[in-house]
mmCIF file of C-alpha atoms in Angstrom:
data_model
loop_
_atom_site.group_PDB
_atom_site.id
_atom_site.type_symbol
_atom_site.label_atom_id
_atom_site.label_comp_id
_atom_site.label_asym_id
_atom_site.label_seq_id
_atom_site.Cartn_x
_atom_site.Cartn_y
_atom_site.Cartn_z
ATOM 1 C CA LEU A 847 81.606 145.515 80.710
ATOM 2 C CA ALA A 848 77.861 146.682 80.794
ATOM 3 C CA LYS A 849 76.424 147.109 84.412
ATOM 4 C CA THR A 850 73.421 144.765 85.352
ATOM 5 C CA THR A 851 70.677 145.394 87.508
ATOM 6 C CA GLN A 852 68.330 142.842 88.765
ATOM 7 C CA PRO A 853 65.832 142.714 91.864
ATOM 8 C CA ILE A 854 67.885 141.427 95.070
ATOM 9 C CA SER A 855 64.909 138.852 95.940
ATOM 10 C CA MET A 856 61.804 137.226 94.488
ATOM 11 C CA ASP A 857 59.664 134.795 96.266
ATOM 12 C CA SER A 858 57.117 132.461 94.245
ATOM 13 C CA TYR A 859 55.108 129.514 94.833
ATOM 14 C CA GLU A 860 55.700 125.864 93.833
ATOM 15 C CA GLY A 861 54.439 125.167 89.913
ATOM 16 C CA GLN A 862 54.590 128.655 89.127
ATOM 17 C CA GLU A 863 56.428 130.548 86.537
ATOM 18 C CA VAL A 864 59.175 132.935 87.319
ATOM 19 C CA ASN A 865 60.214 135.627 85.529
ATOM 20 C CA ILE A 866 63.649 137.579 86.435
ATOM 21 C CA THR A 867 64.526 140.716 84.546
ATOM 22 C CA CYS A 868 67.737 142.018 84.198
ATOM 23 C CA SER A 869 68.558 145.404 83.204
ATOM 24 C CA HIS A 870 71.387 146.532 81.449
ATOM 25 C CA ASN A 871 71.220 149.637 79.880
ATOM 26 C CA ASN A 872 74.954 150.187 78.237
ATOM 27 C CA ILE A 873 74.666 146.795 76.713
ATOM 28 C CA ALA A 874 77.479 146.910 73.713
ATOM 29 C CA THR A 875 76.921 145.567 70.518
ATOM 30 C CA ASN A 876 79.261 142.699 70.613
ATOM 31 C CA ASP A 877 77.828 141.521 74.450
ATOM 32 C CA TYR A 878 75.832 138.651 75.257
ATOM 33 C CA ILE A 879 73.667 137.973 77.734
ATOM 34 C CA THR A 880 74.191 135.271 80.156
ATOM 35 C CA TRP A 881 71.996 133.778 83.132
ATOM 36 C CA TYR A 882 74.164 131.429 85.902
ATOM 37 C CA GLN A 883 72.161 129.510 88.881
ATOM 38 C CA GLN A 884 73.912 128.947 92.524
ATOM 39 C CA PHE A 885 72.978 127.173 95.212
ATOM 40 C CA PRO A 886 74.175 127.384 98.275
ATOM 41 C CA SER A 887 78.322 126.528 99.267
ATOM 42 C CA GLN A 888 78.195 125.459 95.498
ATOM 43 C CA GLY A 889 79.753 126.686 92.147
ATOM 44 C CA PRO A 890 77.495 128.790 89.721
ATOM 45 C CA ARG A 891 75.844 126.648 86.771
ATOM 46 C CA PHE A 892 75.276 127.963 83.507
ATOM 47 C CA ILE A 893 71.712 128.254 82.362
ATOM 48 C CA ILE A 894 71.359 129.977 78.980
ATOM 49 C CA GLN A 895 72.894 132.550 76.798
ATOM 50 C CA GLY A 896 71.563 134.483 74.023
ATOM 51 C CA TYR A 897 71.999 137.794 71.918
ATOM 52 C CA LYS A 898 68.768 138.575 70.735
ATOM 53 C CA THR A 899 64.959 137.213 70.431
ATOM 54 C CA LYS A 900 64.041 134.322 72.135
ATOM 55 C CA VAL A 901 65.967 131.409 73.575
ATOM 56 C CA THR A 902 64.749 128.052 74.909
ATOM 57 C CA ASN A 903 66.515 125.451 76.450
ATOM 58 C CA GLU A 904 65.344 122.187 78.616
ATOM 59 C CA VAL A 905 65.806 124.252 82.106
ATOM 60 C CA ALA A 906 64.668 128.150 81.348
ATOM 61 C CA SER A 907 63.738 130.706 78.383
ATOM 62 C CA LEU A 908 65.892 134.234 77.921
ATOM 63 C CA PHE A 909 63.791 136.780 76.399
ATOM 64 C CA ILE A 910 65.673 139.590 74.945
ATOM 65 C CA PRO A 911 63.829 142.679 73.570
ATOM 66 C CA ALA A 912 64.578 144.348 70.390
ATOM 67 C CA ASP A 913 66.775 147.475 72.125
ATOM 68 C CA ARG A 914 68.436 144.809 74.364
ATOM 69 C CA LYS A 915 68.531 146.969 77.254
ATOM 70 C CA SER A 916 66.950 144.275 79.313
ATOM 71 C CA SER A 917 66.764 140.506 79.423
ATOM 72 C CA THR A 918 64.005 138.091 81.066
ATOM 73 C CA LEU A 919 64.758 134.777 82.588
ATOM 74 C CA SER A 920 61.534 132.792 82.364
ATOM 75 C CA LEU A 921 61.647 129.547 84.802
ATOM 76 C CA PRO A 922 58.537 127.446 84.207
ATOM 77 C CA ARG A 923 56.921 125.270 87.016
ATOM 78 C CA VAL A 924 59.299 126.202 89.808
ATOM 79 C CA SER A 925 59.804 123.430 92.373
ATOM 80 C CA LEU A 926 61.409 124.164 95.645
ATOM 81 C CA SER A 927 64.756 122.736 94.476
ATOM 82 C CA ASP A 928 64.576 126.069 92.208
ATOM 83 C CA THR A 929 65.889 127.867 95.320
ATOM 84 C CA ALA A 930 68.986 129.672 94.411
ATOM 85 C CA VAL A 931 70.574 132.633 93.353
ATOM 86 C CA TYR A 932 70.053 133.536 90.019
ATOM 87 C CA TYR A 933 73.066 135.873 88.328
ATOM 88 C CA CYS A 934 72.879 137.914 85.053
ATOM 89 C CA LEU A 935 75.831 138.613 83.289
ATOM 90 C CA VAL A 936 76.533 140.361 80.308
ATOM 91 C CA GLY A 937 79.677 140.559 78.653
ATOM 92 C CA PRO A 938 81.542 140.297 75.055
ATOM 93 C CA TYR A 939 81.867 136.564 75.160
ATOM 94 C CA SER A 940 80.553 133.806 73.150
ATOM 95 C CA GLY A 941 82.898 130.626 73.419
ATOM 96 C CA ALA A 942 86.157 132.545 74.078
ATOM 97 C CA GLY A 943 87.974 130.837 76.463
ATOM 98 C CA SER A 944 89.928 133.276 77.854
ATOM 99 C CA TYR A 945 87.098 136.218 79.011
ATOM 100 C CA GLN A 946 86.340 136.166 82.258
ATOM 101 C CA LEU A 947 83.232 136.469 84.292
ATOM 102 C CA THR A 948 81.866 139.332 85.740
ATOM 103 C CA PHE A 949 79.191 138.772 88.771
ATOM 104 C CA GLY A 950 76.627 141.161 89.608
ATOM 105 C CA LYS A 951 74.384 141.137 93.102
ATOM 106 C CA GLY A 952 72.011 138.217 91.818
ATOM 107 C CA THR A 953 68.380 137.333 92.597
ATOM 108 C CA LYS A 954 67.868 135.366 95.459
ATOM 109 C CA LEU A 955 64.587 133.057 94.824
ATOM 110 C CA SER A 956 62.753 131.354 97.105
ATOM 111 C CA VAL A 957 60.140 128.886 96.156
ATOM 112 C CA ILE A 958 57.610 128.434 98.732
ATOM 113 C CA PRO A 959 55.852 125.049 99.116
ATOM 114 C CA GLY B 1384 79.141 118.813 80.166
ATOM 115 C CA ALA B 1385 82.767 119.719 81.086
ATOM 116 C CA VAL B 1386 83.666 118.691 84.822
ATOM 117 C CA VAL B 1387 86.178 121.077 86.885
ATOM 118 C CA SER B 1388 86.996 119.424 90.018
ATOM 119 C CA GLN B 1389 88.149 121.866 92.944
ATOM 120 C CA HIS B 1390 90.347 120.028 95.728
ATOM 121 C CA PRO B 1391 89.892 120.613 98.834
ATOM 122 C CA SER B 1392 85.861 121.324 99.642
ATOM 123 C CA ARG B 1393 86.457 122.060 103.072
ATOM 124 C CA VAL B 1394 89.500 123.050 104.477
ATOM 125 C CA ILE B 1395 90.381 124.829 108.254
ATOM 126 C CA CYS B 1396 93.673 125.749 109.129
ATOM 127 C CA LYS B 1397 95.687 128.009 111.692
ATOM 128 C CA SER B 1398 96.147 131.795 111.260
ATOM 129 C CA GLY B 1399 99.491 132.290 109.692
ATOM 130 C CA THR B 1400 99.701 128.984 108.020
ATOM 131 C CA SER B 1401 99.437 128.537 104.108
ATOM 132 C CA VAL B 1402 96.743 126.682 102.374
ATOM 133 C CA LYS B 1403 96.977 124.945 98.753
ATOM 134 C CA ILE B 1404 93.581 125.031 96.674
ATOM 135 C CA GLU B 1405 93.960 123.082 93.487
ATOM 136 C CA CYS B 1406 91.786 122.910 90.528
ATOM 137 C CA ARG B 1407 91.543 120.949 87.610
ATOM 138 C CA SER B 1408 89.566 120.372 84.186
ATOM 139 C CA LEU B 1409 89.022 116.624 84.042
ATOM 140 C CA ASP B 1410 87.995 116.553 80.193
ATOM 141 C CA PHE B 1411 89.194 119.237 79.014
ATOM 142 C CA GLN B 1412 92.403 121.442 78.729
ATOM 143 C CA ALA B 1413 92.062 124.912 79.656
ATOM 144 C CA THR B 1414 94.560 127.497 79.016
ATOM 145 C CA THR B 1415 92.534 129.874 81.471
ATOM 146 C CA MET B 1416 91.426 129.531 84.600
ATOM 147 C CA PHE B 1417 89.793 131.687 86.850
ATOM 148 C CA TRP B 1418 89.522 132.375 90.919
ATOM 149 C CA TYR B 1419 86.859 133.870 92.724
ATOM 150 C CA ARG B 1420 86.178 134.726 96.343
ATOM 151 C CA GLN B 1421 82.910 134.880 97.700
ATOM 152 C CA PHE B 1422 81.990 135.958 101.157
ATOM 153 C CA PRO B 1423 78.969 135.281 102.550
ATOM 154 C CA LYS B 1424 75.425 136.610 100.953
ATOM 155 C CA GLN B 1425 77.967 138.485 98.522
ATOM 156 C CA SER B 1426 78.557 137.533 94.963
ATOM 157 C CA LEU B 1427 81.546 136.379 93.263
ATOM 158 C CA MET B 1428 84.458 138.665 93.066
ATOM 159 C CA LEU B 1429 86.974 138.026 90.653
ATOM 160 C CA MET B 1430 90.628 137.489 92.018
ATOM 161 C CA ALA B 1431 92.856 136.434 89.319
ATOM 162 C CA THR B 1432 92.776 135.296 85.547
ATOM 163 C CA SER B 1433 95.519 132.162 85.695
ATOM 164 C CA ASN B 1434 97.547 131.567 82.493
ATOM 165 C CA GLU B 1435 98.982 127.913 82.298
ATOM 166 C CA GLY B 1436 103.103 128.826 81.287
ATOM 167 C CA SER B 1437 103.024 132.487 82.097
ATOM 168 C CA LYS B 1438 101.926 134.570 85.590
ATOM 169 C CA ALA B 1439 98.522 134.976 86.959
ATOM 170 C CA THR B 1440 96.854 138.269 86.253
ATOM 171 C CA TYR B 1441 95.159 139.816 89.553
ATOM 172 C CA GLU B 1442 92.656 141.847 89.959
ATOM 173 C CA GLN B 1443 92.725 145.245 91.651
ATOM 174 C CA GLY B 1444 93.083 144.835 95.382
ATOM 175 C CA VAL B 1445 94.082 141.345 95.557
ATOM 176 C CA GLU B 1446 97.409 140.457 96.934
ATOM 177 C CA LYS B 1447 99.784 138.671 94.531
ATOM 178 C CA ASP B 1448 102.158 137.696 96.859
ATOM 179 C CA LYS B 1449 99.399 136.532 99.158
ATOM 180 C CA PHE B 1450 97.278 134.303 96.714
ATOM 181 C CA LEU B 1451 100.060 132.783 95.041
ATOM 182 C CA ILE B 1452 98.708 130.797 91.741
ATOM 183 C CA ASN B 1453 100.325 128.363 89.642
ATOM 184 C CA HIS B 1454 98.975 127.117 86.580
ATOM 185 C CA ALA B 1455 101.665 124.301 85.533
ATOM 186 C CA SER B 1456 99.406 122.126 83.490
ATOM 187 C CA LEU B 1457 96.422 122.705 81.010
ATOM 188 C CA THR B 1458 94.799 120.948 83.522
ATOM 189 C CA LEU B 1459 95.786 122.333 86.956
ATOM 190 C CA SER B 1460 95.688 125.711 88.397
ATOM 191 C CA THR B 1461 96.413 126.028 92.016
ATOM 192 C CA LEU B 1462 95.680 129.124 94.348
ATOM 193 C CA THR B 1463 97.895 129.223 97.541
ATOM 194 C CA VAL B 1464 96.677 131.440 100.256
ATOM 195 C CA THR B 1465 99.629 132.279 102.411
ATOM 196 C CA SER B 1466 100.281 133.318 105.947
ATOM 197 C CA ALA B 1467 96.298 132.881 105.972
ATOM 198 C CA HIS B 1468 94.285 135.340 108.696
ATOM 199 C CA PRO B 1469 91.296 134.907 109.649
ATOM 200 C CA GLU B 1470 90.085 137.689 107.251
ATOM 201 C CA ASP B 1471 91.035 135.283 104.378
ATOM 202 C CA SER B 1472 87.797 132.935 105.643
ATOM 203 C CA SER B 1473 85.631 132.428 102.272
ATOM 204 C CA PHE B 1474 84.388 130.355 99.914
ATOM 205 C CA TYR B 1475 86.953 130.300 96.904
ATOM 206 C CA ILE B 1476 85.904 129.079 93.498
ATOM 207 C CA CYS B 1477 87.449 128.335 90.408
ATOM 208 C CA SER B 1478 86.178 127.887 86.655
ATOM 209 C CA ALA B 1479 87.069 127.493 83.380
ATOM 210 C CA ARG B 1480 85.952 127.894 79.951
ATOM 211 C CA VAL B 1481 86.469 125.520 77.253
ATOM 212 C CA GLY B 1482 86.296 127.733 74.434
ATOM 213 C CA ARG B 1483 85.698 126.708 70.975
ATOM 214 C CA GLY B 1484 82.332 128.008 70.358
ATOM 215 C CA ASN B 1485 81.487 127.146 73.969
ATOM 216 C CA PRO B 1486 79.559 129.846 75.928
ATOM 217 C CA GLU B 1487 79.459 127.793 79.014
ATOM 218 C CA ALA B 1488 81.749 128.455 81.861
ATOM 219 C CA PHE B 1489 82.259 125.343 84.062
ATOM 220 C CA PHE B 1490 82.440 126.087 88.220
ATOM 221 C CA GLY B 1491 84.367 123.797 90.884
ATOM 222 C CA GLN B 1492 82.694 122.920 93.703
ATOM 223 C CA GLY B 1493 84.420 125.435 95.704
ATOM 224 C CA THR B 1494 86.356 125.472 98.723
ATOM 225 C CA ARG B 1495 84.831 126.527 101.822
ATOM 226 C CA LEU B 1496 88.093 127.993 104.048
ATOM 227 C CA THR B 1497 87.909 128.699 107.658
ATOM 228 C CA VAL B 1498 91.073 130.386 109.290
ATOM 229 C CA VAL B 1499 91.024 130.440 112.998
#
């Protein structure tokens, strides 16, 4: 599995756009990039997944450069409720039910009023 | 989205006793479920992969005789912490995937185990 590196923590003011970058230099051809969000004492929640270029959903955008060695999760206009730990995962799965997820250390995002 | 329910959400037990944690997929069938453990301020660590109708696969360093996993049906997996010790106190989380082209993994709300 490709190893991921993220900043340990980030601070942002409410209403700002937040970009969290994840490095995955050893990403394999069949690997996808997935981001999860975790609030204290809760299970993680899926945010977004992508393979290349840009993916956008109602919650976030995911930017993946052509070499796929990094990715950036973009959260538009964050609010206090976005304070959480964000995990970047890389693995050879896309809809495979039996493949497990391996979590790195994650990025603790603190949104300040 | 799909729902994974975990029970109990919080449990306190005495050293030496056993505790069972249930993980249910409420609106889908899961042939595979995953059990994680998370210590304070740390990431999730995969403990084992639970397979319906067969033995679980444990990660290196996880004692299979201490953490008993049973996946007797397509919607239920259980984790039993046997002879619990204070160092087993942790946040245990299960997850399952719908599969069939859906990349999302669904997680239970977690179980906070405190061994006193």
